[in-house]
Short mmCIF file of C-alpha atoms in Angstrom, two decimals:
data_model
loop_
_atom_site.label_atom_id
_atom_site.label_comp_id
_atom_site.label_asym_id
_atom_site.label_seq_id
_atom_site.Cartn_x
_atom_site.Cartn_y
_atom_site.Cartn_z
CA MET A 1 1.15 -24.70 -12.40
CA ILE A 2 -1.13 -22.27 -14.23
CA LEU A 3 -3.35 -24.00 -16.77
CA ARG A 4 -3.96 -22.40 -20.12
CA ARG A 5 -6.70 -23.13 -22.62
CA VAL A 6 -5.21 -24.29 -25.88
CA PHE A 7 -7.48 -23.43 -28.78
CA ALA A 8 -4.81 -23.18 -31.52
CA ARG A 9 -5.81 -26.39 -33.27
CA GLN A 10 -7.24 -27.28 -36.65
CA HIS A 11 -11.00 -27.81 -36.47
CA ASN A 12 -12.90 -28.52 -39.71
CA GLY A 13 -10.11 -26.84 -41.62
CA HIS A 14 -10.24 -23.68 -39.51
CA LYS A 15 -7.33 -22.69 -37.32
CA ARG A 16 -8.57 -21.49 -33.98
CA THR A 17 -7.00 -18.69 -32.00
CA LEU A 18 -5.62 -18.98 -28.51
CA ALA A 19 -7.19 -16.32 -26.32
CA THR A 20 -5.29 -15.66 -23.11
CA ILE A 21 -6.36 -13.41 -20.25
CA THR A 22 -3.94 -12.35 -17.54
CA ALA A 23 -5.16 -10.62 -14.39
CA TRP A 24 -4.16 -9.41 -10.96
CA GLY A 25 -5.89 -7.72 -8.06
CA ALA A 26 -9.25 -8.25 -6.37
CA TYR A 27 -11.38 -11.35 -7.08
CA ALA A 28 -9.26 -12.49 -10.04
CA GLY A 29 -7.82 -15.41 -8.12
CA ALA A 30 -11.13 -17.26 -8.29
CA PHE A 31 -10.42 -17.88 -11.98
CA ALA A 32 -6.74 -18.80 -11.73
CA GLN A 33 -5.50 -22.38 -11.78
CA PRO A 34 -4.78 -23.17 -9.04
CA SER A 35 -6.75 -20.51 -7.20
CA PRO A 36 -5.10 -18.89 -4.16
CA THR A 37 -5.93 -20.28 -0.76
CA GLY A 38 -5.81 -18.76 2.68
CA PRO A 39 -7.85 -17.05 5.39
CA ALA A 40 -8.29 -13.74 3.55
CA ALA A 41 -11.75 -12.23 3.38
CA GLY A 42 -13.43 -9.24 1.75
CA LEU A 43 -11.37 -7.46 -0.88
CA GLU A 44 -8.38 -9.71 -0.24
CA ALA A 45 -10.39 -12.91 -0.82
CA ASN A 46 -9.48 -14.63 -4.08
CA SER A 47 -7.08 -11.84 -4.98
CA LEU A 48 -3.94 -12.21 -7.08
CA ASP A 49 -0.88 -10.20 -6.09
CA LYS A 50 1.00 -11.02 -9.31
CA PRO A 51 -0.10 -11.40 -12.94
CA ALA A 52 -1.52 -14.85 -13.61
CA LYS A 53 -3.52 -16.44 -16.39
CA ILE A 54 -7.20 -16.80 -15.59
CA ARG A 55 -9.90 -18.97 -17.15
CA LEU A 56 -13.32 -17.57 -17.94
CA PRO A 57 -16.10 -19.55 -19.67
CA LEU A 58 -15.83 -17.70 -22.97
CA GLY A 59 -16.54 -20.76 -25.08
CA PRO A 60 -14.53 -22.53 -27.79
CA ASP A 61 -12.67 -20.47 -30.37
CA ALA A 62 -13.13 -17.36 -28.23
CA HIS A 63 -11.70 -14.13 -29.62
CA VAL A 64 -11.34 -11.44 -26.97
CA ARG A 65 -12.54 -8.10 -28.34
CA ALA A 66 -12.38 -5.75 -25.36
CA VAL A 67 -11.65 -5.64 -21.63
CA GLY A 68 -12.62 -3.13 -18.95
CA ALA A 69 -12.11 -2.63 -15.22
CA GLY A 70 -13.48 -0.13 -12.72
CA VAL A 71 -13.91 0.00 -8.97
CA ARG A 72 -13.98 -3.66 -7.95
CA HIS A 73 -15.59 -4.94 -11.13
CA ALA A 74 -14.30 -6.07 -14.52
CA LEU A 75 -15.70 -7.14 -17.89
CA VAL A 76 -14.38 -9.18 -20.83
CA ALA A 77 -16.02 -9.16 -24.28
CA ALA A 78 -15.47 -12.04 -26.71
CA THR A 79 -16.91 -13.39 -29.93
CA SER A 80 -16.94 -16.90 -31.29
CA GLY A 81 -14.06 -16.68 -33.70
CA SER A 82 -14.67 -14.14 -36.45
CA ASP A 83 -18.46 -14.06 -35.96
CA THR A 84 -19.15 -10.45 -35.01
CA ARG A 85 -22.95 -10.61 -35.02
CA ARG A 86 -23.06 -11.16 -31.26
CA THR A 87 -20.67 -10.52 -28.39
CA LYS A 88 -20.58 -12.41 -25.12
CA LEU A 89 -19.71 -10.40 -22.02
CA LEU A 90 -18.42 -11.99 -18.83
CA GLY A 91 -18.12 -9.87 -15.72
CA PHE A 92 -16.83 -10.53 -12.24
CA GLY A 93 -16.48 -8.56 -9.02
CA LEU A 94 -19.11 -6.40 -7.38
CA ASN A 95 -22.52 -6.17 -9.04
CA ARG A 96 -24.67 -4.40 -6.45
CA ARG A 97 -25.92 -1.86 -9.00
CA HIS A 98 -25.96 -4.26 -11.98
CA GLN A 99 -22.73 -2.82 -13.35
CA LEU A 100 -21.91 -6.22 -14.87
CA GLY A 101 -24.92 -5.91 -17.17
CA ALA A 102 -27.55 -8.05 -15.43
CA HIS A 103 -29.35 -8.85 -12.19
CA GLY A 104 -27.74 -11.21 -9.73
CA GLY A 105 -24.07 -11.87 -9.22
CA SER A 106 -23.97 -11.42 -5.45
CA ASP A 107 -20.82 -13.56 -5.34
CA PRO A 108 -17.97 -11.53 -6.90
CA SER A 109 -16.15 -14.76 -7.71
CA VAL A 110 -18.94 -16.08 -9.96
CA PRO A 111 -18.96 -14.60 -13.48
CA VAL A 112 -22.07 -12.88 -14.82
CA GLU A 113 -22.77 -13.56 -18.49
CA THR A 114 -24.66 -11.30 -20.91
CA VAL A 115 -24.92 -11.11 -24.69
CA VAL A 116 -25.09 -8.00 -26.89
CA ASP A 117 -26.06 -7.94 -30.56
CA GLY A 118 -23.15 -6.57 -32.58
CA LEU A 119 -19.43 -6.31 -31.95
CA VAL A 120 -18.25 -4.80 -28.67
CA THR A 121 -15.07 -2.89 -29.50
CA GLN A 122 -14.49 -1.09 -26.21
CA ILE A 123 -15.45 -1.33 -22.54
CA ALA A 124 -15.21 1.42 -19.91
CA CYS A 125 -16.01 1.00 -16.22
CA GLY A 126 -16.65 3.54 -13.48
CA ARG A 127 -17.43 3.28 -9.79
CA GLU A 128 -20.64 1.29 -10.23
CA HIS A 129 -21.52 1.70 -13.90
CA SER A 130 -20.16 0.43 -17.18
CA ALA A 131 -20.29 1.45 -20.84
CA LEU A 132 -19.76 -0.34 -24.15
CA LEU A 133 -18.95 0.84 -27.66
CA VAL A 134 -20.79 -1.47 -30.07
CA THR A 135 -20.58 -1.71 -33.85
CA HIS A 136 -23.67 -3.23 -35.49
CA SER A 137 -23.92 -5.32 -38.66
CA ASN A 138 -25.04 -2.24 -40.62
CA GLY A 139 -21.84 -0.43 -39.65
CA LYS A 140 -23.55 1.92 -37.21
CA ALA A 141 -21.93 2.43 -33.79
CA SER A 142 -23.75 2.88 -30.48
CA VAL A 143 -22.93 3.36 -26.82
CA PHE A 144 -24.57 1.01 -24.32
CA THR A 145 -24.59 1.60 -20.56
CA CYS A 146 -25.64 -0.25 -17.44
CA GLY A 147 -25.41 0.03 -13.65
CA ALA A 148 -25.68 2.89 -11.19
CA ASN A 149 -27.46 5.96 -12.53
CA ALA A 150 -28.12 8.26 -9.56
CA HIS A 151 -26.27 11.09 -11.32
CA GLY A 152 -27.59 10.37 -14.81
CA GLN A 153 -24.30 8.80 -15.92
CA LEU A 154 -26.10 6.25 -18.10
CA GLY A 155 -27.44 9.00 -20.36
CA TYR A 156 -31.09 8.00 -20.30
CA GLY A 157 -32.20 11.55 -21.04
CA ASN A 158 -35.20 13.17 -19.40
CA ASP A 159 -37.60 10.24 -19.51
CA ALA A 160 -39.16 8.73 -16.40
CA GLN A 161 -36.14 6.46 -15.94
CA LYS A 162 -33.51 9.20 -16.16
CA THR A 163 -31.92 8.36 -12.78
CA ALA A 164 -33.05 4.74 -12.45
CA ASP A 165 -30.30 2.12 -12.35
CA GLY A 166 -29.80 0.19 -15.57
CA VAL A 167 -30.38 -3.49 -14.93
CA SER A 168 -29.44 -4.56 -18.48
CA TRP A 169 -27.46 -3.13 -21.37
CA ARG A 170 -29.32 -0.25 -23.02
CA ALA A 171 -28.31 2.01 -25.90
CA VAL A 172 -27.83 5.69 -25.09
CA ALA A 173 -30.55 6.90 -27.44
CA ALA A 174 -30.10 10.51 -26.29
CA LEU A 175 -26.76 10.61 -28.15
CA GLU A 176 -28.62 10.39 -31.45
CA SER A 177 -30.35 13.71 -30.80
CA VAL A 178 -27.10 15.62 -30.20
CA MET A 179 -24.88 14.13 -32.89
CA ARG A 180 -24.78 15.56 -36.39
CA CYS A 181 -25.50 13.76 -39.64
CA GLY A 182 -22.76 11.22 -40.22
CA GLU A 183 -21.36 11.61 -36.70
CA ALA A 184 -20.87 8.47 -34.59
CA PRO A 185 -19.41 7.55 -31.22
CA LYS A 186 -15.72 6.66 -31.48
CA LYS A 187 -14.55 6.18 -27.89
CA VAL A 188 -16.19 5.98 -24.47
CA GLN A 189 -14.66 6.65 -21.05
CA CYS A 190 -16.10 6.32 -17.54
CA GLY A 191 -15.16 8.51 -14.61
CA LEU A 192 -16.33 7.45 -11.18
CA ASP A 193 -19.88 8.73 -11.73
CA HIS A 194 -19.87 10.29 -15.20
CA THR A 195 -19.42 9.13 -18.79
CA LEU A 196 -17.60 10.74 -21.73
CA VAL A 197 -18.10 10.00 -25.43
CA LEU A 198 -15.70 11.06 -28.19
CA THR A 199 -17.28 11.21 -31.65
CA SER A 200 -15.98 10.73 -35.17
CA HIS A 201 -16.27 14.51 -35.67
CA GLY A 202 -13.84 15.16 -32.83
CA ARG A 203 -16.49 16.39 -30.40
CA VAL A 204 -16.84 15.25 -26.78
CA PHE A 205 -20.09 14.70 -24.87
CA ALA A 206 -20.46 14.18 -21.13
CA MET A 207 -23.24 12.94 -18.85
CA GLY A 208 -23.56 12.26 -15.15
CA TRP A 209 -22.02 13.95 -12.13
CA GLY A 210 -20.80 17.48 -12.77
CA ALA A 211 -20.12 19.00 -9.35
CA ASP A 212 -16.37 19.36 -10.00
CA GLY A 213 -16.67 20.35 -13.63
CA GLN A 214 -16.58 16.79 -14.96
CA LEU A 215 -19.02 17.74 -17.74
CA GLY A 216 -16.68 20.45 -19.03
CA ALA A 217 -19.55 22.74 -19.96
CA GLY A 218 -19.16 25.65 -17.55
CA ALA A 219 -20.92 26.84 -14.40
CA ARG A 220 -24.38 26.09 -15.82
CA PHE A 221 -23.59 22.39 -15.84
CA THR A 222 -22.15 21.71 -12.40
CA ALA A 223 -25.35 19.88 -11.53
CA ASP A 224 -25.93 16.32 -12.71
CA SER A 225 -27.04 15.76 -16.30
CA SER A 226 -28.87 12.69 -17.56
CA GLU A 227 -28.57 13.99 -21.12
CA PRO A 228 -25.32 14.18 -23.09
CA VAL A 229 -23.84 17.68 -22.80
CA ALA A 230 -21.28 18.97 -25.31
CA VAL A 231 -17.93 19.75 -23.70
CA SER A 232 -17.30 23.42 -24.46
CA GLY A 233 -14.22 25.40 -25.41
CA LEU A 234 -12.29 22.79 -27.37
CA PRO A 235 -11.15 24.80 -30.42
CA ASN A 236 -9.99 21.88 -32.59
CA PRO A 237 -11.22 18.36 -33.26
CA VAL A 238 -10.30 15.97 -30.44
CA VAL A 239 -8.51 12.73 -31.31
CA ASP A 240 -8.32 11.11 -27.86
CA ILE A 241 -9.86 11.38 -24.40
CA SER A 242 -9.05 9.83 -21.03
CA ALA A 243 -10.92 9.71 -17.70
CA SER A 244 -11.07 7.35 -14.73
CA THR A 245 -12.19 9.41 -11.74
CA ASP A 246 -13.28 13.07 -11.58
CA PHE A 247 -11.29 14.82 -14.31
CA ALA A 248 -10.59 14.36 -18.00
CA LEU A 249 -7.82 14.89 -20.53
CA ALA A 250 -8.34 15.55 -24.24
CA LEU A 251 -5.76 15.63 -27.01
CA ASP A 252 -6.70 17.51 -30.19
CA ASP A 253 -5.50 17.13 -33.76
CA THR A 254 -2.89 19.86 -33.34
CA GLY A 255 -1.27 18.04 -30.41
CA SER A 256 -2.67 20.46 -27.83
CA LEU A 257 -3.66 19.01 -24.46
CA TYR A 258 -6.77 20.10 -22.55
CA TYR A 259 -8.00 19.45 -19.01
CA TRP A 260 -11.27 19.83 -17.06
CA GLY A 261 -12.78 18.60 -13.80
CA ASN A 262 -11.39 18.22 -10.30
CA ALA A 263 -7.87 19.63 -9.99
CA GLU A 264 -7.19 19.77 -6.27
CA TYR A 265 -4.08 17.56 -6.48
CA GLY A 266 -2.27 19.71 -9.03
CA GLN A 267 -2.90 17.21 -11.82
CA ALA A 268 -4.18 19.96 -14.19
CA MET A 269 -0.59 20.70 -15.25
CA THR A 270 -1.01 24.45 -14.89
CA GLY A 271 1.96 25.16 -12.63
CA ALA A 272 -0.35 26.29 -9.83
CA PRO A 273 -2.96 24.58 -7.63
CA ILE A 274 -6.58 24.88 -8.81
CA ASP A 275 -9.64 23.46 -7.10
CA GLN A 276 -11.95 22.93 -10.07
CA VAL A 277 -11.81 23.46 -13.83
CA LEU A 278 -15.35 23.97 -15.16
CA LEU A 279 -14.37 24.56 -18.79
CA PRO A 280 -11.45 22.93 -20.62
CA ILE A 281 -8.14 24.72 -20.23
CA GLN A 282 -4.95 24.11 -22.15
CA ALA A 283 -2.46 22.31 -19.98
CA CYS A 284 1.26 22.89 -19.71
CA GLN A 285 2.99 20.46 -22.00
CA SER A 286 6.28 18.66 -22.11
CA PRO A 287 9.03 20.06 -24.35
CA GLN A 288 7.98 17.61 -27.08
CA SER A 289 4.60 16.91 -28.66
CA VAL A 290 2.19 14.73 -26.71
CA THR A 291 1.28 11.42 -28.35
CA ALA A 292 -0.69 9.65 -25.59
CA ILE A 293 -2.63 10.58 -22.44
CA ALA A 294 -3.88 8.85 -19.28
CA ALA A 295 -6.00 10.44 -16.55
CA GLY A 296 -5.75 8.92 -13.08
CA GLY A 297 -7.32 10.20 -9.89
CA THR A 298 -4.59 12.36 -8.39
CA LEU A 299 -2.22 12.48 -11.34
CA SER A 300 -1.97 12.86 -15.12
CA LEU A 301 0.35 10.97 -17.46
CA THR A 302 1.48 11.75 -21.00
CA ILE A 303 3.86 10.29 -23.56
CA ALA A 304 5.80 12.85 -25.56
CA GLY A 305 8.25 12.77 -28.43
CA LYS A 306 9.52 10.04 -30.71
CA GLU A 307 11.67 8.69 -27.89
CA GLY A 308 8.59 7.66 -25.90
CA HIS A 309 9.31 9.71 -22.78
CA VAL A 310 6.67 9.63 -20.02
CA TYR A 311 5.71 12.75 -18.09
CA THR A 312 3.79 12.83 -14.81
CA CYS A 313 2.02 15.57 -12.84
CA GLY A 314 -0.07 15.72 -9.68
CA TYR A 315 0.19 14.00 -6.33
CA GLY A 316 1.00 10.56 -4.95
CA ALA A 317 3.14 7.80 -6.42
CA LEU A 318 4.16 9.78 -9.49
CA GLY A 319 6.90 7.43 -10.63
CA LEU A 320 9.56 9.89 -9.45
CA GLY A 321 10.54 8.14 -6.23
CA PRO A 322 9.38 8.48 -2.60
CA GLU A 323 10.98 11.91 -2.20
CA ILE A 324 8.85 13.54 -4.91
CA THR A 325 5.13 13.09 -4.36
CA SER A 326 3.82 16.42 -5.66
CA VAL A 327 4.57 18.36 -8.86
CA LEU A 328 2.47 21.03 -10.56
CA GLU A 329 4.00 20.82 -14.02
CA PRO A 330 4.80 17.74 -16.13
CA ARG A 331 8.04 16.10 -15.08
CA ARG A 332 9.73 13.27 -16.92
CA ILE A 333 9.95 9.81 -15.34
CA GLN A 334 13.61 9.16 -16.02
CA SER A 335 13.46 5.39 -15.53
CA LEU A 336 11.02 4.90 -18.41
CA ARG A 337 12.18 4.96 -22.03
CA ALA A 338 10.71 4.04 -25.40
CA VAL A 339 7.21 3.78 -23.93
CA SER A 340 4.37 3.17 -26.37
CA ARG A 341 1.28 3.03 -24.12
CA ILE A 342 0.21 4.30 -20.68
CA TRP A 343 -2.76 3.68 -18.39
CA ALA A 344 -3.85 5.32 -15.12
CA SER A 345 -6.51 4.66 -12.52
CA THR A 346 -7.33 6.24 -9.17
CA ASP A 347 -3.79 6.14 -7.77
CA ARG A 348 -1.84 3.64 -9.84
CA CYS A 349 -0.35 3.45 -13.32
CA LEU A 350 0.96 1.14 -16.03
CA ALA A 351 3.41 1.78 -18.86
CA LEU A 352 4.26 -0.52 -21.78
CA ASP A 353 7.53 -0.02 -23.62
CA LYS A 354 8.28 -0.90 -27.23
CA ARG A 355 9.99 -4.13 -26.18
CA GLY A 356 6.78 -5.41 -24.59
CA ARG A 357 7.82 -4.81 -20.99
CA LEU A 358 4.99 -3.69 -18.69
CA TYR A 359 5.72 -1.50 -15.65
CA SER A 360 3.55 -0.77 -12.61
CA TRP A 361 3.62 1.82 -9.84
CA GLY A 362 1.12 3.35 -7.40
CA LEU A 363 -0.25 3.65 -3.89
CA ALA A 364 -1.67 1.01 -1.55
CA ASN A 365 -1.08 -2.58 -2.61
CA ALA A 366 -4.39 -3.86 -1.17
CA ALA A 367 -5.48 -7.11 -2.84
CA GLY A 368 -2.21 -7.11 -4.76
CA ARG A 369 -3.57 -4.50 -7.16
CA LEU A 370 -0.07 -3.29 -8.12
CA GLY A 371 0.72 -6.78 -9.43
CA LEU A 372 4.15 -6.78 -7.80
CA GLY A 373 3.57 -9.39 -5.10
CA GLY A 374 2.60 -8.85 -1.49
CA SER A 375 3.55 -5.59 0.19
CA ALA A 376 6.50 -7.29 1.85
CA SER A 377 8.04 -8.03 -1.56
CA LEU A 378 8.06 -4.41 -2.77
CA HIS A 379 11.47 -2.77 -3.07
CA THR A 380 12.37 -0.96 0.14
CA THR A 381 14.40 1.62 -1.77
CA ASP A 382 11.41 2.98 -3.70
CA THR A 383 8.45 2.05 -1.50
CA LEU A 384 6.86 3.10 1.73
CA ALA A 385 4.08 1.22 3.52
CA GLY A 386 3.15 -0.88 0.49
CA ASN A 387 3.41 1.93 -2.05
CA GLN A 388 5.51 1.66 -5.22
CA PHE A 389 6.97 5.07 -6.06
CA LEU A 390 9.11 4.10 -9.04
CA PRO A 391 8.00 2.04 -12.05
CA ARG A 392 8.77 -1.62 -11.60
CA ARG A 393 8.53 -4.30 -14.25
CA LEU A 394 5.70 -6.79 -13.96
CA ASP A 395 6.25 -10.51 -14.40
CA ILE A 396 4.27 -10.95 -17.61
CA ASP A 397 5.36 -12.16 -21.03
CA GLY A 398 5.17 -9.45 -23.64
CA SER A 399 3.64 -11.91 -26.10
CA ASP A 400 0.56 -12.08 -23.89
CA ILE A 401 -0.04 -8.31 -24.16
CA ASP A 402 -2.19 -6.72 -26.83
CA PRO A 403 -2.01 -2.97 -26.07
CA GLU A 404 -5.63 -2.64 -27.19
CA LEU A 405 -6.69 -5.25 -24.61
CA VAL A 406 -5.38 -3.76 -21.36
CA ALA A 407 -7.66 -2.46 -18.59
CA LEU A 408 -6.51 -0.83 -15.36
CA GLY A 409 -9.21 -0.44 -12.73
CA ASN A 410 -9.07 0.71 -9.16
CA ASP A 411 -8.58 -2.80 -7.78
CA ILE A 412 -8.39 -5.10 -10.82
CA ALA A 413 -6.20 -5.19 -13.93
CA LEU A 414 -6.73 -7.27 -17.08
CA VAL A 415 -4.41 -7.98 -20.00
CA ALA A 416 -5.46 -10.12 -22.97
CA ASN A 417 -4.23 -11.30 -26.34
CA ASN A 418 -5.40 -13.48 -29.21
CA HIS A 419 -2.59 -15.71 -30.45
CA ALA A 420 -2.82 -16.98 -34.02
#
């Protein structure tokens, strides 16, 4: 029996919301009821191999505002009801570099709590760093970062702390010096060791590791940068960005798709193998206009057309079956239809269709990170050695899924919703 907090009750005339959080993968089992038992240790300890409701100490009348997951760490942001003056953050998983926002947390199964002034509207997580998009009471938006900073991915600029780890949430003040009057951060994404910021003017800034072209600013910026660098060569305002490892995708307001960063797996959608892309290049596109993007580690995903077709490109579990593990141009995943949202991480993916059905596929089911049960339960017709090569539906109720509250990390996935 999985317990569920019931907050949908009248309290002093105010109807509370019911916030539910569903998770699978590493460490999440410590917060499930009942928690899994067994001799597993390390990454497999307290893991969940199927979606299950988890309980985190968010407080009464909690309203989940954002979720994020990276490499073996995850964060949930919640406010007390409609009060947006402060946001509580609860993190679990690894915290060796303070990526959960504070000192301590040596036990990945014990949540780390922090509080940020303002409303956290988005969370992004990398290998060992995290970033927040925060809206303040005066309407101004800021990016906050914390965690590992050896490559300058926290954006501290050129002060004495430019490569020092962030042990608490700190605003990226250097963004203010590069943004124009009236420009504000709109979206933040974390690669493994770099950070991207999309602004309200449709510009993209990058900071951190640049050895494979992750900064998108040409040969002069293949070294690390602790200051935000403008991504070059994007001819039109950008409306969306995606990154999770060492490359990025950007979709502009004309529907054109651009790519930069590591491309050794053919995920650049150029029709030919490329090692690195130092400046954004226009990618090959599906026959219909692209409406959504997701950058994994060895593959790229897009949604195209009104029918919600999903296209895949790169290497690994592409969603095309075990016989097709490498393509250099976008190819449609025939088993997916009417898809509204997609997510990708290092080597696994999620797709949500318009009927609320969530599908998973990817490589290596360690710690149950595919959410499809133990490796022995994966379909033998579309799997090999614990890999899921075709999309398979997850056992999760569509009513528990808010598409804005889904996070797919390397080893952990989170799905939340706020029920009226």
